[in-house]
PDB file of C-alpha atoms in Angstrom:
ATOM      1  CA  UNK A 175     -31.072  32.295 -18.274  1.00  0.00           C
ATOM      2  CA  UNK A 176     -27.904  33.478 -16.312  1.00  0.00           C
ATOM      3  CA  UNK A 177     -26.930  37.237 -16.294  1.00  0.00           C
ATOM      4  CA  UNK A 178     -22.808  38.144 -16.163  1.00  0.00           C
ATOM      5  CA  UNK A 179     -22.788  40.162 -12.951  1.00  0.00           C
ATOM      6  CA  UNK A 180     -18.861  41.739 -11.981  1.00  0.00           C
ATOM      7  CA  UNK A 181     -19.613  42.680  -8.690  1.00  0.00           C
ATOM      8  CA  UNK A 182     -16.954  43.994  -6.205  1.00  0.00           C
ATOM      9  CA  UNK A 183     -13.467  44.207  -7.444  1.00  0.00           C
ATOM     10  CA  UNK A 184     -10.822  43.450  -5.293  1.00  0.00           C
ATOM     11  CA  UNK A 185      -7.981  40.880  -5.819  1.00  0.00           C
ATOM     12  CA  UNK A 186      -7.476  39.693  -2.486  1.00  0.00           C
ATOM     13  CA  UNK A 187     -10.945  38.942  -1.902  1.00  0.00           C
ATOM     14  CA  UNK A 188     -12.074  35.269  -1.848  1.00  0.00           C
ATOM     15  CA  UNK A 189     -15.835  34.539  -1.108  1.00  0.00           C
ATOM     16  CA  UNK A 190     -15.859  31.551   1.417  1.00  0.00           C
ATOM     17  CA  UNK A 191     -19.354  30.736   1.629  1.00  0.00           C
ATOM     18  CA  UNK A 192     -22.934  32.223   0.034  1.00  0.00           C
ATOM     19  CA  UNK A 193     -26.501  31.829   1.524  1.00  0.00           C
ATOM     20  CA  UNK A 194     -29.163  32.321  -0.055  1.00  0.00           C
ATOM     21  CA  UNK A 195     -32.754  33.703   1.673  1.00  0.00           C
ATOM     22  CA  UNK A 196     -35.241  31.737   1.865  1.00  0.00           C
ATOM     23  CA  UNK A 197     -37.509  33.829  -0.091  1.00  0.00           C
ATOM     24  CA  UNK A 198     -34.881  34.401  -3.095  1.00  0.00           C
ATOM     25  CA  UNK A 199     -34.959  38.090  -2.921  1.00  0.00           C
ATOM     26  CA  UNK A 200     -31.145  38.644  -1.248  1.00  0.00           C
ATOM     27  CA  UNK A 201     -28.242  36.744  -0.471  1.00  0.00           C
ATOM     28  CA  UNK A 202     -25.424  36.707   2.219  1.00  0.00           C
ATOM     29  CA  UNK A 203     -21.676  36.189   1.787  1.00  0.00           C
ATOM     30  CA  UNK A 204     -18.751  35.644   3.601  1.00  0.00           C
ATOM     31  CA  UNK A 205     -15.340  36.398   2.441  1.00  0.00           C
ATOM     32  CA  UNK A 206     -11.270  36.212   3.650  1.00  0.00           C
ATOM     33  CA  UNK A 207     -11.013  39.863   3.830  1.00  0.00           C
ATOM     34  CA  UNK A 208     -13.249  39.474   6.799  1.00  0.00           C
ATOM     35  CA  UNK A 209     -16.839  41.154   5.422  1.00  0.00           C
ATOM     36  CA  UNK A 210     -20.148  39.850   5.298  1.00  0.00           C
ATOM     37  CA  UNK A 211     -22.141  40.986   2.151  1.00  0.00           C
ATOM     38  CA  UNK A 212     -25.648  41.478   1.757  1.00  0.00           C
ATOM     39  CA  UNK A 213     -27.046  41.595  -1.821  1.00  0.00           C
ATOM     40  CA  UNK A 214     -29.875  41.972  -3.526  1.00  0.00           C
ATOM     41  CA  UNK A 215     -30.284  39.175  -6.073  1.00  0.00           C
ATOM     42  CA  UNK A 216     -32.758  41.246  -8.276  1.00  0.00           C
ATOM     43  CA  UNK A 217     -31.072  42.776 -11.402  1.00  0.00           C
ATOM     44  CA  UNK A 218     -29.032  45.115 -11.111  1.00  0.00           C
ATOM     45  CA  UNK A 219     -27.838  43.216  -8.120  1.00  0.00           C
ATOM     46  CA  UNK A 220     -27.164  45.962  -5.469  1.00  0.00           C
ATOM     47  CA  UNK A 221     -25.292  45.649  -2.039  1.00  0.00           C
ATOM     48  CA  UNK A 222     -27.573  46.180   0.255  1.00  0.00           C
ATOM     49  CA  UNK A 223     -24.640  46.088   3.651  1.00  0.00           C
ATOM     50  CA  UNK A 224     -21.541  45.160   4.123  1.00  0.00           C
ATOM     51  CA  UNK A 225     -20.386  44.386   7.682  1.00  0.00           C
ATOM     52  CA  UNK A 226     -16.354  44.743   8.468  1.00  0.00           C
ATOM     53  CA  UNK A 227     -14.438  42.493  11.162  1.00  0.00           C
ATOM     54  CA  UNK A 228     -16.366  39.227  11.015  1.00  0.00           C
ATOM     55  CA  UNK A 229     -13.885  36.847  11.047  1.00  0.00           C
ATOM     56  CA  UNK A 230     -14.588  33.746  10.935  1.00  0.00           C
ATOM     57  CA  UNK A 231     -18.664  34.210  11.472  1.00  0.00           C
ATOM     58  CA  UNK A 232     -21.382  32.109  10.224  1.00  0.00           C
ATOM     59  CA  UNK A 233     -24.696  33.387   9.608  1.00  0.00           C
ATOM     60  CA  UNK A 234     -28.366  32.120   9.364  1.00  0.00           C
ATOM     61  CA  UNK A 235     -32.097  33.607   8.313  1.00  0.00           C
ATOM     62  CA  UNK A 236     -34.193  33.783  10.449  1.00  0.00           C
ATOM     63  CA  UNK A 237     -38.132  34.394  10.256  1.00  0.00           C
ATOM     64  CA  UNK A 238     -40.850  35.122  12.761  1.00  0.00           C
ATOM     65  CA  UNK A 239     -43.231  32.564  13.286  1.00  0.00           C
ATOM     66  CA  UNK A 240     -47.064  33.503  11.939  1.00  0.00           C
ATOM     67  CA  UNK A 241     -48.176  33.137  15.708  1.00  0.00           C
ATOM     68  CA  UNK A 242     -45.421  35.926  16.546  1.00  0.00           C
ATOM     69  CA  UNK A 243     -46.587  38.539  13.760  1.00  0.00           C
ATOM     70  CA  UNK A 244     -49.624  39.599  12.481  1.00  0.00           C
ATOM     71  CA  UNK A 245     -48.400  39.406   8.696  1.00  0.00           C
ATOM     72  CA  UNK A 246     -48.756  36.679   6.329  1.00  0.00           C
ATOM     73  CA  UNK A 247     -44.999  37.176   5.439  1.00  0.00           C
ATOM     74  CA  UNK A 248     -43.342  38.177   8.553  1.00  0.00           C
ATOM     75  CA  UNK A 249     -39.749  40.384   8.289  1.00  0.00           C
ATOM     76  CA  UNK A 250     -36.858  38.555   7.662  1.00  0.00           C
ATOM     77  CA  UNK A 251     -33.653  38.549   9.938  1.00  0.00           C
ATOM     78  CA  UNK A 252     -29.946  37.830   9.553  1.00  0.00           C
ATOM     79  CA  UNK A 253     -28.649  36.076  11.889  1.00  0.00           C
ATOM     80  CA  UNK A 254     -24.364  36.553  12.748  1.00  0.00           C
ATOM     81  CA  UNK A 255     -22.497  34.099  14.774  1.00  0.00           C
ATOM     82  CA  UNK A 256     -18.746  36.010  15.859  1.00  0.00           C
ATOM     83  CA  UNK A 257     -16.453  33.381  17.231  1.00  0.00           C
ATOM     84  CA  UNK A 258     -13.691  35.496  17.525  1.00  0.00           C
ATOM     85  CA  UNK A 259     -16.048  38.187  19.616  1.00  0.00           C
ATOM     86  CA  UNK A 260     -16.479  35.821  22.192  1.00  0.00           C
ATOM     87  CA  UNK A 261     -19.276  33.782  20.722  1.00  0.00           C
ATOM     88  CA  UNK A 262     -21.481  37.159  20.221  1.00  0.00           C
ATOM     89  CA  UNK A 263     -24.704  36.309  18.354  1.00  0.00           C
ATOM     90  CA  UNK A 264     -26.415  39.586  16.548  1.00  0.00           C
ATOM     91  CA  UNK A 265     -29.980  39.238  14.860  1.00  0.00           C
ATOM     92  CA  UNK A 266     -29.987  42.453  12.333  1.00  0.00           C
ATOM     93  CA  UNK A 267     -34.042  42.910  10.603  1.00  0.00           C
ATOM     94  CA  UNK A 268     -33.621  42.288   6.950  1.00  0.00           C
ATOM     95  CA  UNK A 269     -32.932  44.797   4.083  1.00  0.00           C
ATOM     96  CA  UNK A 270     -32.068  48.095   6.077  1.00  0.00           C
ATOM     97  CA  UNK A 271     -33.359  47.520   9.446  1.00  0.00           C
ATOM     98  CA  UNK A 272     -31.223  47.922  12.699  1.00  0.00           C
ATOM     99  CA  UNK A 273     -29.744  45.048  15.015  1.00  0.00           C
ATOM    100  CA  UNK A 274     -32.969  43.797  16.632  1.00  0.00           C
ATOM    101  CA  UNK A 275     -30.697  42.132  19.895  1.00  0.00           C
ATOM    102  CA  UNK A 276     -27.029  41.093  21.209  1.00  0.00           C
ATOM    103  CA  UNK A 277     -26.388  37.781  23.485  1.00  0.00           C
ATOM    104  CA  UNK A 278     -22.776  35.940  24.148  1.00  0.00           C
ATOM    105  CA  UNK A 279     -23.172  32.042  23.303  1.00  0.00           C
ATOM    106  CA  UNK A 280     -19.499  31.496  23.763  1.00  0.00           C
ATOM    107  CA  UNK A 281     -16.642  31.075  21.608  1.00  0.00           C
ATOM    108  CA  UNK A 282     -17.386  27.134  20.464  1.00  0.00           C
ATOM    109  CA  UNK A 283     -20.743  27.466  18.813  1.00  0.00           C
ATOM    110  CA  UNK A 284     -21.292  26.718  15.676  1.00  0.00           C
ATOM    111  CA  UNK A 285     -24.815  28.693  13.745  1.00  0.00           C
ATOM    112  CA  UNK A 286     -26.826  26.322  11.571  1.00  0.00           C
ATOM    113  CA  UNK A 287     -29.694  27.243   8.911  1.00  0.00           C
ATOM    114  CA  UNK A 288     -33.009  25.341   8.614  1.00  0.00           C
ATOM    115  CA  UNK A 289     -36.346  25.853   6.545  1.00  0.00           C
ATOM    116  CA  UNK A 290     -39.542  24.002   8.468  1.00  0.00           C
ATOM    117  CA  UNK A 291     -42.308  23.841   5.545  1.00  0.00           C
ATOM    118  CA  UNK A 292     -45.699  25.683   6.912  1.00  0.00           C
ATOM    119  CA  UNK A 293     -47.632  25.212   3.730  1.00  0.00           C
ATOM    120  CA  UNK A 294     -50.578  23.486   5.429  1.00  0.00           C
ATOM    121  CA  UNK A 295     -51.163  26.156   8.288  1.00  0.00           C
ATOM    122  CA  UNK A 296     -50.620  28.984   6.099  1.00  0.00           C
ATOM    123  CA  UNK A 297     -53.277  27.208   3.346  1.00  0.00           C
ATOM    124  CA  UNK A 298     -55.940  26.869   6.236  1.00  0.00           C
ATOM    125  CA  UNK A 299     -55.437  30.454   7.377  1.00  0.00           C
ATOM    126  CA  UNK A 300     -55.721  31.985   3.921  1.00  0.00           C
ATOM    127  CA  UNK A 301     -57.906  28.970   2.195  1.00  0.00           C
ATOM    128  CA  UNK A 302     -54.568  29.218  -0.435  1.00  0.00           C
ATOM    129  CA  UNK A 303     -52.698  25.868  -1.321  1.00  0.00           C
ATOM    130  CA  UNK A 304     -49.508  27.839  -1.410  1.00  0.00           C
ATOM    131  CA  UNK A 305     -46.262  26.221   0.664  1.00  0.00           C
ATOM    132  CA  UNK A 306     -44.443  29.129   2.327  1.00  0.00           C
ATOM    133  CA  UNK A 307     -40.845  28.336   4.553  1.00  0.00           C
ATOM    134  CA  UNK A 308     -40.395  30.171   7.506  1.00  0.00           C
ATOM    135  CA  UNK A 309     -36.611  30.207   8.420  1.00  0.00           C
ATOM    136  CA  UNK A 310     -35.096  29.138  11.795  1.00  0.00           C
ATOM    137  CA  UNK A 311     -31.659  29.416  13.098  1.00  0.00           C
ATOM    138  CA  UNK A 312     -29.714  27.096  15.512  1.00  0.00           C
ATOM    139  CA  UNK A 313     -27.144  27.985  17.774  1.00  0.00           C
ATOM    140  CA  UNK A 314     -24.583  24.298  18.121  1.00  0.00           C
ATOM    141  CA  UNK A 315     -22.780  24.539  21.435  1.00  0.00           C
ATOM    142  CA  UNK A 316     -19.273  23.074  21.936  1.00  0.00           C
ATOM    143  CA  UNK A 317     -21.564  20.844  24.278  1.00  0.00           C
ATOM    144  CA  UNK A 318     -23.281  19.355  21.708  1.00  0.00           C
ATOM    145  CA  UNK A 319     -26.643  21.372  22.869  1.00  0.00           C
ATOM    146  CA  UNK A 320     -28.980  22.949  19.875  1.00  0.00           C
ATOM    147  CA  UNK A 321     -30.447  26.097  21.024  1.00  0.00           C
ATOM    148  CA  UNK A 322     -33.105  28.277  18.457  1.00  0.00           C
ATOM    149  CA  UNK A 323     -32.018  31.675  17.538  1.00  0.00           C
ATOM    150  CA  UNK A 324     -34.801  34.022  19.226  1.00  0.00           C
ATOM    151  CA  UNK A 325     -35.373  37.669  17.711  1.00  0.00           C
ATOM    152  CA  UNK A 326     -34.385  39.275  20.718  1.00  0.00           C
ATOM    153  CA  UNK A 327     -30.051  38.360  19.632  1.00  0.00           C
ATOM    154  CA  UNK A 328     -30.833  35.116  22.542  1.00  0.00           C
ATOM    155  CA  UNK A 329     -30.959  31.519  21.695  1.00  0.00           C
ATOM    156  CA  UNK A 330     -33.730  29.412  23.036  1.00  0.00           C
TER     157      UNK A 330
END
């Protein structure tokens, strides 16, 4: 069943790309006027942020591993990519949390999303046979190098 949702109002603004968490619970858009939109996907569908003066940015989730938090289901991050800030990568914590770390990766990077299925660790850990997807994020260099996005803002 769909829901008719009218959401922000503005006639010059074009939404460019959406991504979706990898939990369901919020999504992330990109638009021409420059803003990056975080929204809750539960009815009523609430706007959680907006950040002003990404141009051009690509963004990525990003989870901790189980090893590197002592939670089942570790925070979720948003990764942001800013080529036009000199390649400045920014991992903010999930709903309302501050940004977590700041690192320059140069202005010819490219940020790339990717789930890696833990269902068989997490079912021997909590003798569940539930499949849980912990997110990663990639930084692509203008190199052709693949670094991981690290919590700390750095790439790995």
């Amino acid at each position: 069943r769909c829901s008719k949702w009218r959401g922000l109002k503005d006639g010059t603004r074009e939404v460019t790309s959406l991504l979706l968490a990898p939990r369901g619970a919020l999504c992330c858009s990109m638009d021409s006027l420059s803003r990056i939109t975080l929204t809750d996907t539960a009815p009523p569908f609430a706007v959680i942020r907006m950040w002003k003066g990404y141009r051009q940015s690509s963004v990525a989730w990003v989870d901790t591993s189980p090893v590197e938090s002592d939670v089942l289901m570790p925070p979720l991050h948003l990764a942001i990519l800013s080529p036009h800030k000199g390649g400045l990568l920014e991992v903010w914590r999930g709903r309302h949390g501050p940004c977590v770390g700041r690192s320059k990766c140069g202005g010819n990077c490219r940020l790339l999303q990717a789930g890696v299925e833990l269902g068989a660790a997490v079912a021997s850990v909590t003798n569940t046979k539930q499949s849980v997807s912990f997110a990663r994020g990639f930084v692509l260099h203008g190199d052709g190098t693949l670094s991981q996005v690290v919590l700390g803002g750095g790439v790995a």
